[in-house]
Short mmCIF file of C-alpha atoms and ligand atoms in Angstrom, two decimals:
data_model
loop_
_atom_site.label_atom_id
_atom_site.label_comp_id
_atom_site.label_asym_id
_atom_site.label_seq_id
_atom_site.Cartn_x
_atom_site.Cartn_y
_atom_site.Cartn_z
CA UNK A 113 90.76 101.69 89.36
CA UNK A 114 91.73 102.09 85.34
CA UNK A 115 90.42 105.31 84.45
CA UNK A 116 89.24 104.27 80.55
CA UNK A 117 85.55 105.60 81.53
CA UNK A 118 85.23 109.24 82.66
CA UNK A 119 83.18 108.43 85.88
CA UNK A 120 85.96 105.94 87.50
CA UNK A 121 87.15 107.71 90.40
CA UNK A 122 91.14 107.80 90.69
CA UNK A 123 92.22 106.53 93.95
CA UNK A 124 95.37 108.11 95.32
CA UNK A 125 97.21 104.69 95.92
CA UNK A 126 95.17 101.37 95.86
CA UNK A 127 95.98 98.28 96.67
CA UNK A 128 97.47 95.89 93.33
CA UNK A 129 97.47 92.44 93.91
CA UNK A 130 99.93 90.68 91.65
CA UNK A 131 98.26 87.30 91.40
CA UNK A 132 99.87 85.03 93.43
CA UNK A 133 98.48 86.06 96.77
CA UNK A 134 95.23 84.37 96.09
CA UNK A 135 97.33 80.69 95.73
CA UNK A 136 99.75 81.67 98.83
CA UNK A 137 96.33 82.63 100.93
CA UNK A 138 94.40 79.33 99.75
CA UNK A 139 98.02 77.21 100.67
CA UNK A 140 97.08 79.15 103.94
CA UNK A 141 93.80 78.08 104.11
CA UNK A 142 94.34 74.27 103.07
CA UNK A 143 96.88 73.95 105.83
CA UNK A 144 94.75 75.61 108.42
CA UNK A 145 97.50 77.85 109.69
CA UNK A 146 94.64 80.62 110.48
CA UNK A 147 96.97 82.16 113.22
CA UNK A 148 99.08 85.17 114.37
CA UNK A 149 102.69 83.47 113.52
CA UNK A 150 102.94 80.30 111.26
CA UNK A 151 104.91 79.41 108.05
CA UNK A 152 104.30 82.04 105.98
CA UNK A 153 104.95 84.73 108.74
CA UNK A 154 108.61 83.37 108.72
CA UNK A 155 109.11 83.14 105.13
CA UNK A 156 108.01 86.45 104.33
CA UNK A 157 110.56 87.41 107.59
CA UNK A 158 113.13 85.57 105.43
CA UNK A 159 112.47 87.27 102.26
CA UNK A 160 112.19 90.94 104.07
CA UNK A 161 115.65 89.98 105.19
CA UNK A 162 117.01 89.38 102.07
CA UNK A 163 115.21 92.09 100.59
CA UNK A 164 116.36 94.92 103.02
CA UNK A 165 119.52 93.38 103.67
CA UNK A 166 119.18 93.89 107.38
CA UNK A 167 119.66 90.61 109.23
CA UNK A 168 116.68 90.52 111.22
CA UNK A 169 113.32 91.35 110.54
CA UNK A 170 110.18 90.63 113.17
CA UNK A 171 106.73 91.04 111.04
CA UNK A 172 104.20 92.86 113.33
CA UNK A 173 100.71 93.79 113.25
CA UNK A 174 101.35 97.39 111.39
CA UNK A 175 104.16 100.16 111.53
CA UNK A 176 102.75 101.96 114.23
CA UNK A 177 103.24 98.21 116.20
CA UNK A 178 106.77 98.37 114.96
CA UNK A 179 108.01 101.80 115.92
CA UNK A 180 106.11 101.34 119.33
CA UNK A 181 108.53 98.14 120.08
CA UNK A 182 111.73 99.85 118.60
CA UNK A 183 110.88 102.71 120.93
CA UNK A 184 110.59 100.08 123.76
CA UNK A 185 113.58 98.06 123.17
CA UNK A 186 115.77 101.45 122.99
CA UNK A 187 114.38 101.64 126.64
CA UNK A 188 112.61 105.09 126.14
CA UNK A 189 111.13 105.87 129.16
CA UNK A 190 108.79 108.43 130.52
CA UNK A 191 110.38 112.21 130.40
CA UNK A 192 112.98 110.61 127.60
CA UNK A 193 113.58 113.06 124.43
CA UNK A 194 112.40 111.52 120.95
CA UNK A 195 113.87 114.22 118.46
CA UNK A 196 112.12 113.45 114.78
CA UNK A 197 110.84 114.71 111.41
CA UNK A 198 107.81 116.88 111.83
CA UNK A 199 107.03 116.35 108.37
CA UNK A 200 105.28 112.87 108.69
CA UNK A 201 101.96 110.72 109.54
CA UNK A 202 100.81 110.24 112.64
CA UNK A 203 101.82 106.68 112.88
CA UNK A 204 105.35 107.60 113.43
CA UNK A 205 104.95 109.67 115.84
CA UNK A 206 102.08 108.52 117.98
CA UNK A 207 104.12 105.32 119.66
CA UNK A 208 106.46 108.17 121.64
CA UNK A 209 103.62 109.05 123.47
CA UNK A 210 102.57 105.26 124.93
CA UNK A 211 106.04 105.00 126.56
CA UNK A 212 105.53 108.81 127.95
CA UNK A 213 108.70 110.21 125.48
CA UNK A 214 108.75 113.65 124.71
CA UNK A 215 108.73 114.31 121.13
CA UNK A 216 110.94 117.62 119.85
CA UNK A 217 110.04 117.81 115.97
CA UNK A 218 112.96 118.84 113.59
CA UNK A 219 112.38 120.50 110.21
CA UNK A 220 112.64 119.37 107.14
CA UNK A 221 114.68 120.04 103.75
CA UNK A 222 112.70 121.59 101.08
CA UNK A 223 113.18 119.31 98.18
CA UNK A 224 112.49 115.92 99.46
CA UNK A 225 110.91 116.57 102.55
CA UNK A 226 113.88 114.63 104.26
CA UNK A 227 114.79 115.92 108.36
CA UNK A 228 117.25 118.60 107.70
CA UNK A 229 120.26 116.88 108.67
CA UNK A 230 122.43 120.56 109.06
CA UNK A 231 119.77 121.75 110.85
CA UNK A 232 119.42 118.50 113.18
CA UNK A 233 123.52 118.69 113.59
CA UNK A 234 123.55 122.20 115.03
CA UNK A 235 120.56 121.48 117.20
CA UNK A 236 122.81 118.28 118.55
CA UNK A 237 125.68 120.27 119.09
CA UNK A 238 123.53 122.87 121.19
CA UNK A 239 121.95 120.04 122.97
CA UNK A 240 125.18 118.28 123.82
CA UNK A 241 126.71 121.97 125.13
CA UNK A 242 123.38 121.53 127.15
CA UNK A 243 123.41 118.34 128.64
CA UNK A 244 120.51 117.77 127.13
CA UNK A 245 120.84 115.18 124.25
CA UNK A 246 117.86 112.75 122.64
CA UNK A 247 117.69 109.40 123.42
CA UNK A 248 116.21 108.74 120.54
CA UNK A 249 116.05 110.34 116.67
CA UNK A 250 113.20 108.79 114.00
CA UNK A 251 114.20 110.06 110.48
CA UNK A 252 111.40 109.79 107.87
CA UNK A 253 111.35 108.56 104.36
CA UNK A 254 108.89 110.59 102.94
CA UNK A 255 107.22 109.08 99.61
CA UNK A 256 109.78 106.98 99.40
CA UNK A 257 112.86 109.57 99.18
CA UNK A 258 115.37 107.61 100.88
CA UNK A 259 117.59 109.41 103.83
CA UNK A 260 121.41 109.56 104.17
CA UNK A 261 122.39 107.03 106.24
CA UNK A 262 126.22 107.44 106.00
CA UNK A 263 125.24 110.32 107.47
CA UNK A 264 122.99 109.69 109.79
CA UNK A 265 124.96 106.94 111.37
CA UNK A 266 127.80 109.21 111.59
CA UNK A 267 125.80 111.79 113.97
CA UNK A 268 124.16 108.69 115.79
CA UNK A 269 127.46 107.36 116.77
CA UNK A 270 128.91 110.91 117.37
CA UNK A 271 126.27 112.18 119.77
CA UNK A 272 125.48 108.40 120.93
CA UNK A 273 121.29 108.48 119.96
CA UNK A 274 119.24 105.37 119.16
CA UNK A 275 118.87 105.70 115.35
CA UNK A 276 115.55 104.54 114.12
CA UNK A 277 114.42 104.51 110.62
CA UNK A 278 110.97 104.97 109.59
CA UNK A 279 110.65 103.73 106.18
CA UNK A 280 107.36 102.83 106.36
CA UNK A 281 106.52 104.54 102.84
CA UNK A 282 110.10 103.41 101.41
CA UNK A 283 109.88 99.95 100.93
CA UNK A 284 112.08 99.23 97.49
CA UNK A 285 113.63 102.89 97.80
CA UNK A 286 117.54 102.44 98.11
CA UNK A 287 120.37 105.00 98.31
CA UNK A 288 123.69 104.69 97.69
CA UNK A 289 123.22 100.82 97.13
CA UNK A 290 121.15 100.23 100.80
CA UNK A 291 117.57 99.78 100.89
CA UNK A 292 116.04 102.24 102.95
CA UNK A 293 116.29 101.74 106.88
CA UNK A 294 120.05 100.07 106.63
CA UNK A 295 122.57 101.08 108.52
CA UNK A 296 119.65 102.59 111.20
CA UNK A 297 119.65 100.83 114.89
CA UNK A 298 116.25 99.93 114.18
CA UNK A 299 113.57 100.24 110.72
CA UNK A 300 109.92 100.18 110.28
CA UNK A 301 108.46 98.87 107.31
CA UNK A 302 104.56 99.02 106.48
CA UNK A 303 101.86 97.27 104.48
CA UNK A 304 98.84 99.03 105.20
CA UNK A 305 96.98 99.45 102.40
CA UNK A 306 97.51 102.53 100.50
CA UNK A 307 101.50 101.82 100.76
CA UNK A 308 103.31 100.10 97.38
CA UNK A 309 103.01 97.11 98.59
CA UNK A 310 100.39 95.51 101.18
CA UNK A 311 99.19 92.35 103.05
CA UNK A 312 95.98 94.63 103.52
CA UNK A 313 97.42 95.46 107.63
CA UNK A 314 100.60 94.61 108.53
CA UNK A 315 104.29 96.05 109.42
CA UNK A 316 107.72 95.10 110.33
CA UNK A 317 110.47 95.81 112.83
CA UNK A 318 114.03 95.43 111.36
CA UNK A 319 117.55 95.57 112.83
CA UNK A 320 121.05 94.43 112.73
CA UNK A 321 120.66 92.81 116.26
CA UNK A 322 119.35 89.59 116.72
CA UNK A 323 118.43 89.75 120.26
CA UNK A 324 116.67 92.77 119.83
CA UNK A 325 114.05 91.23 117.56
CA UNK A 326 113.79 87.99 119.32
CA UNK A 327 112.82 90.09 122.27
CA UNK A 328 110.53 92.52 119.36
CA UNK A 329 109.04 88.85 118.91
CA UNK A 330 108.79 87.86 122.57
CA UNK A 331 107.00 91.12 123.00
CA UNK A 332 104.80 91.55 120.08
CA UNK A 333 103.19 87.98 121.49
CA UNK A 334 102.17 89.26 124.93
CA UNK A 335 105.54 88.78 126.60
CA UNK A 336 104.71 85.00 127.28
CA UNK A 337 108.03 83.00 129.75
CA UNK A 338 108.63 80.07 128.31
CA UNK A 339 106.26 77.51 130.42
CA UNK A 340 103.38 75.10 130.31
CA UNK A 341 101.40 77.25 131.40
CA UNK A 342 100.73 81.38 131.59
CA UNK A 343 103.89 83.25 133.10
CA UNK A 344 105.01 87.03 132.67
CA UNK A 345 108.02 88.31 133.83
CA UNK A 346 107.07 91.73 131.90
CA UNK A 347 104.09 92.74 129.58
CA UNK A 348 103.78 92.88 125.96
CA UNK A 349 101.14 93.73 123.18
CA UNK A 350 99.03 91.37 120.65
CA UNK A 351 101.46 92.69 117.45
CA UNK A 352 102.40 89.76 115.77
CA UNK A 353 101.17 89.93 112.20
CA UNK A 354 98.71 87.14 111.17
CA UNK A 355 99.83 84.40 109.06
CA UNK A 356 97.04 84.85 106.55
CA UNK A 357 98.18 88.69 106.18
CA UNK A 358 101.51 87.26 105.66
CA UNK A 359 100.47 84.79 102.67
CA UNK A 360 99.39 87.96 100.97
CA UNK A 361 103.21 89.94 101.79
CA UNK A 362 104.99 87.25 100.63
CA UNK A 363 103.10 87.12 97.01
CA UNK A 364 103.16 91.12 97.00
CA UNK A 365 107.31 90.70 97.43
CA UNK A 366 107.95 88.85 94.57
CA UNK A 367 106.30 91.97 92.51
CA UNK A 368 107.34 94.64 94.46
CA UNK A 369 110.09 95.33 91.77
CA UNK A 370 107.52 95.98 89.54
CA UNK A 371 105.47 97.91 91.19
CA UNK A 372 109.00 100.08 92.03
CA UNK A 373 109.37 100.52 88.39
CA UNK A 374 105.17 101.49 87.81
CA UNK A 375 105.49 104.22 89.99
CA UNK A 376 108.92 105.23 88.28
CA UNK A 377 107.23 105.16 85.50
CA UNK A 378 104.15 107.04 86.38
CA UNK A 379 106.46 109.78 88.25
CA UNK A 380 108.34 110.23 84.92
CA UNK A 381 105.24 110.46 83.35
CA UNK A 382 104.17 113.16 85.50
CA UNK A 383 107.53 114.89 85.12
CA UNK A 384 106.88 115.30 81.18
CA UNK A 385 103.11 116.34 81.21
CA UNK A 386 102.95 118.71 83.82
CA UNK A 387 107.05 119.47 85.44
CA UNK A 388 107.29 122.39 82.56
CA UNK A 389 104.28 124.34 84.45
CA UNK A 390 105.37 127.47 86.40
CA UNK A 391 105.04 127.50 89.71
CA UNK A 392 104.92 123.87 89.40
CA UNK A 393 107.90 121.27 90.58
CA UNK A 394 108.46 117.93 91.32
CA UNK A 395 110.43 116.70 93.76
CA UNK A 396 114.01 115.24 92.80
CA UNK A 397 116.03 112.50 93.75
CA UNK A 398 119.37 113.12 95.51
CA UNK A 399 122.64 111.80 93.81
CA UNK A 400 122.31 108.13 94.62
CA UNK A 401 119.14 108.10 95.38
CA UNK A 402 116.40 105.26 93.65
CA UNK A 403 113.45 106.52 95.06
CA UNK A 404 110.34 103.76 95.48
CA UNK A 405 108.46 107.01 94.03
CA UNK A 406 105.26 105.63 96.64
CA UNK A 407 103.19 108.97 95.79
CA UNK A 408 104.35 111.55 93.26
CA UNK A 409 104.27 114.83 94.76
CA UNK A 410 104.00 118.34 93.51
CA UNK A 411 104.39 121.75 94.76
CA UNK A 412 102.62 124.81 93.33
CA UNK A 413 104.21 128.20 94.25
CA UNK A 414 101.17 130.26 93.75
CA UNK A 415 103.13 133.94 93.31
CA UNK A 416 104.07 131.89 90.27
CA UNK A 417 101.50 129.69 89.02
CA UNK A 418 98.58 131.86 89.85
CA UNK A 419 96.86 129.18 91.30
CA UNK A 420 96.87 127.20 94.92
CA UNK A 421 97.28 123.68 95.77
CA UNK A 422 93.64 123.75 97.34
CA UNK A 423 92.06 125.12 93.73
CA UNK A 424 93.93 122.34 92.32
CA UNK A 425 93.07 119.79 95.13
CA UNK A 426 89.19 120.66 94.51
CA UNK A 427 89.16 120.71 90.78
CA UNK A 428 91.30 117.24 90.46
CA UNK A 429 88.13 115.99 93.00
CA UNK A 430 85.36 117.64 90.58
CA UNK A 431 87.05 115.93 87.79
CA UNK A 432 86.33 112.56 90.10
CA UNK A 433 90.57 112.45 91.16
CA UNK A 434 91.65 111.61 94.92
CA UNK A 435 94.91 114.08 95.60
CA UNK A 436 95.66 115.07 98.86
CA UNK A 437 97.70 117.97 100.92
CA UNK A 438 101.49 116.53 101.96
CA UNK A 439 101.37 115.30 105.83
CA UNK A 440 100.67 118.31 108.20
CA UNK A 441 103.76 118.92 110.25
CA UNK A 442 103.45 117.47 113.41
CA UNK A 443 104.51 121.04 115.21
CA UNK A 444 101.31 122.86 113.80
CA UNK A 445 99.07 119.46 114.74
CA UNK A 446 96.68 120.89 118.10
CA UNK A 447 97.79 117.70 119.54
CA UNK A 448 101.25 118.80 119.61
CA UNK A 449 100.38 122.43 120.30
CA UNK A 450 103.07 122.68 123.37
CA UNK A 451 105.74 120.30 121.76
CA UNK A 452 109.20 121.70 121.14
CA UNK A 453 109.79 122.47 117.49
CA UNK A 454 113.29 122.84 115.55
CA UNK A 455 112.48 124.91 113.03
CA UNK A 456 109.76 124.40 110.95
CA UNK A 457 109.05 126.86 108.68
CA UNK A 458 110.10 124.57 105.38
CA UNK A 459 107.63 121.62 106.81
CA UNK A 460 105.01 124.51 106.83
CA UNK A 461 105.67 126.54 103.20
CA UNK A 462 105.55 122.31 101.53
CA UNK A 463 102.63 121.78 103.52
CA UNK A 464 101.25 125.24 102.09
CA UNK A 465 102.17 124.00 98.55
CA UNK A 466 102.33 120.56 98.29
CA UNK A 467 100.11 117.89 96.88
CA UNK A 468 99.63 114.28 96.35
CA UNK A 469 98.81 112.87 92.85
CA UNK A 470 97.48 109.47 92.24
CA UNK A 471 100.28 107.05 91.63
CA UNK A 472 99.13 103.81 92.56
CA UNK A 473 100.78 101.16 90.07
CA UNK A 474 97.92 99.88 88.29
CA UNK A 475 96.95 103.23 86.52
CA UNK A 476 97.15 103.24 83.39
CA UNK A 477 98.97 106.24 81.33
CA UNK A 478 95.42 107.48 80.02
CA UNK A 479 94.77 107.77 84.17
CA UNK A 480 97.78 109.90 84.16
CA UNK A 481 97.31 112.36 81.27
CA UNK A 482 93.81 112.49 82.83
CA UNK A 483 95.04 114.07 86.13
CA UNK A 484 97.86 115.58 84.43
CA UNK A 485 95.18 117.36 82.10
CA UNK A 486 93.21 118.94 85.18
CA UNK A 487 96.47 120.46 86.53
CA UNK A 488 97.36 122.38 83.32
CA UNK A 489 94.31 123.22 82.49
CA UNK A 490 94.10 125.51 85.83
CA UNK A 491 97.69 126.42 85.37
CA UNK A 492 97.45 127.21 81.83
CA UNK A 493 94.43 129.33 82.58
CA UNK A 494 95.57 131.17 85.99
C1 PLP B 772 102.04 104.34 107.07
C2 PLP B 772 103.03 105.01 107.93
C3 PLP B 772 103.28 104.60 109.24
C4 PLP B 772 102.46 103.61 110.00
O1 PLP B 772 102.24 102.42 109.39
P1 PLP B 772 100.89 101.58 109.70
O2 PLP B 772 101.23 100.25 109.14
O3 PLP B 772 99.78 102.28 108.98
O4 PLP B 772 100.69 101.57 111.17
C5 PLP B 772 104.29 105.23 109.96
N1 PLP B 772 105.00 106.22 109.42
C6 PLP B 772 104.77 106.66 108.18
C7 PLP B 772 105.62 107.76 107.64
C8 PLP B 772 103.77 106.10 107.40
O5 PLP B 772 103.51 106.58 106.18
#
């Protein structure tokens, strides 16, 4: 994954183990706790609490797991409106569809790919006029750019909508003092493994009420009654996240500060090598904002820099460098061909332009100059 050798391939984001896992698996091992809950699925519950200073946290299979339950605990049912950021991975959206929501996709801002909160309050204001408000809104924090969620709360308890936070790419992003996903009714974290921090598969459901993640819990463990034997009052899923997974989340938390602070660095990095191109601009952090800086992004106006995000894309692979396009908006995916869209031509023009550089935190700085090298090279040459 260090780039000191020409031929190592640069991986967008890889996994970076910090060194404790191995002992926190083996203490996993050695106890025998091989099993979907267990010790370690509690204490890295505990220490995702304290972290995200949301009271309750339920750790689930993956992200997808834990937007699928929020959506389910809201009470979405089929016909129900899911209003959300069509700037985003499939995972966040894909859970609206299992409980038979309809999803209406919102644009997005064009700096930090954040839903356009003006944009979402004058479509809630037409919708209330309309009878015809969401049940539900999922805002986005998109590489780690952290939403407003003074707010957002403020137009969740004005037009009465479950707020749910999907901060799967976030984790260690805070604004205005709150990790990302505070203040939301419910917020997905992830640690698959190309986010900053992994236990290789894994996610988490967070949220101020208690009783809502006991029942996330109850749920996530195929809806079991309490009783000797096998009794259902309702169904569930197999979500719970495995306790040998969990070993691996709690060692990646105590380093997750670093790793914060790696991709700081390596987006700062970036900023100085290749932020004076034309054409070429990184994305900034709002007033308040401590991005987790997940991927570094880039957008390349081509009137201006004479080149196109796909020459780039192709020469950083030549050169043996993994970048890749910004999410396609949900609105232009075929899937999602007759969906309702807000908007949408911002989610389209960063689509158009942006890219994804390698920041995963164990590059070195040589990786960085290396990619940074490719990019003004073309640019420098357009
Ligand atoms: C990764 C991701 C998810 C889903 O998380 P998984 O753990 O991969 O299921 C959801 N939303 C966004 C924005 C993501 O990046």
């Amino acid at each position: 994954m260090t780039g000191d050798a020409l031929t190592d391939r640069i991986l967008l984001s890889a996994p970076h183990m910090g060194g404790g896992e191995r002992d926190l698996v083996t203490e996993v091992f050695d106890t025998n706790w091989i099993a979907p809950t267990g010790p370690m699925v509690d204490r890295f519950e505990r220490d995702l609490e304290r972290l995200t200073g949301i009271g309750h946290v339920a750790a689930l299979s993956s992200g997808t797991a834990a937007l699928h339950l929020a959506l389910r605990l809201v009470g979405v049912v089929p016909g129900d409106a899911v209003w959300g950021s069509t700037m985003t991975f499939i995972g966040g959206v894909a859970p609206i569809l299992y409980l038979g929501g309809v999803p209406v996709f919102v644009d997005i801002e064009d700096e930090m790919f954040l839903i356009d909160c003006d944009l979402l309050e004058r479509a809630l204001i037409e919708a209330e006029w309309e009878g015809a408000l969401p049940r539900v809104v999922i805002t986005t924090d998109l590489y780690g750019h952290v939403v407003d969620a003074v707010r957002m709360r403020g137009l969740a308890d004005r037009f009465g909508f479950a707020w749910i936070s999907d901060a799967a790419e976030a984790v260690g992003g805070y604004r205005d003092g709150r990790h990302a996903g505070h203040g939301a009714d419910y917020a997905i974290l992830s640690f698959n493994g190309n986010k900053i921090i992994t236990t290789s598969g894994g996610g988490a459901l967070a949220s101020p009420d208690g009783e809502a993640i006991a029942r996330a819990r109850f749920l996530s463990t195929q809806a079991r009654d309490p009783a000797p034997h096998y009794e259902h009052t309702t169904t569930g899923y197999n979500y719970r996240l495995s306790n040998v997974c969990a070993a691996i989340g709690v060692g990646q938390l105590t380093v997750l500060a670093e790793r914060v602070d790696r991709r700081r660095a390596i987006h700062a990095l970036y900023r100085e090598l290749i932020g004076d191109l034309p054409g070429v601009r990184l994305s900034p952090e709002a007033t308040g904002m401590r991005a987790n800086r997940w991927l570094t992004t880039i957008r390349i106006d081509p009137a201006t820099a004479g080149t196109d995000r796909e020459v780039v894309r192709l020469a950083l692979d030549a050169a043996g460098i993994e970048a890749r396009p910004l999410w396609k908006p949900m609105h232009a995916q075929p899937v999602f061909a007759t969906a309702r869209a807000i908007g949408g031509s911002v989610a389209d023009r960063c689509f158009a332009q942006g890219l994804c550089l390698p920041s995963g935190s164990a590059m070195t700085d040589a990786d960085v100059a290396r990619v940074a090298g490719v990019v003004r090279d073309l640019i420098r040459t357009a």
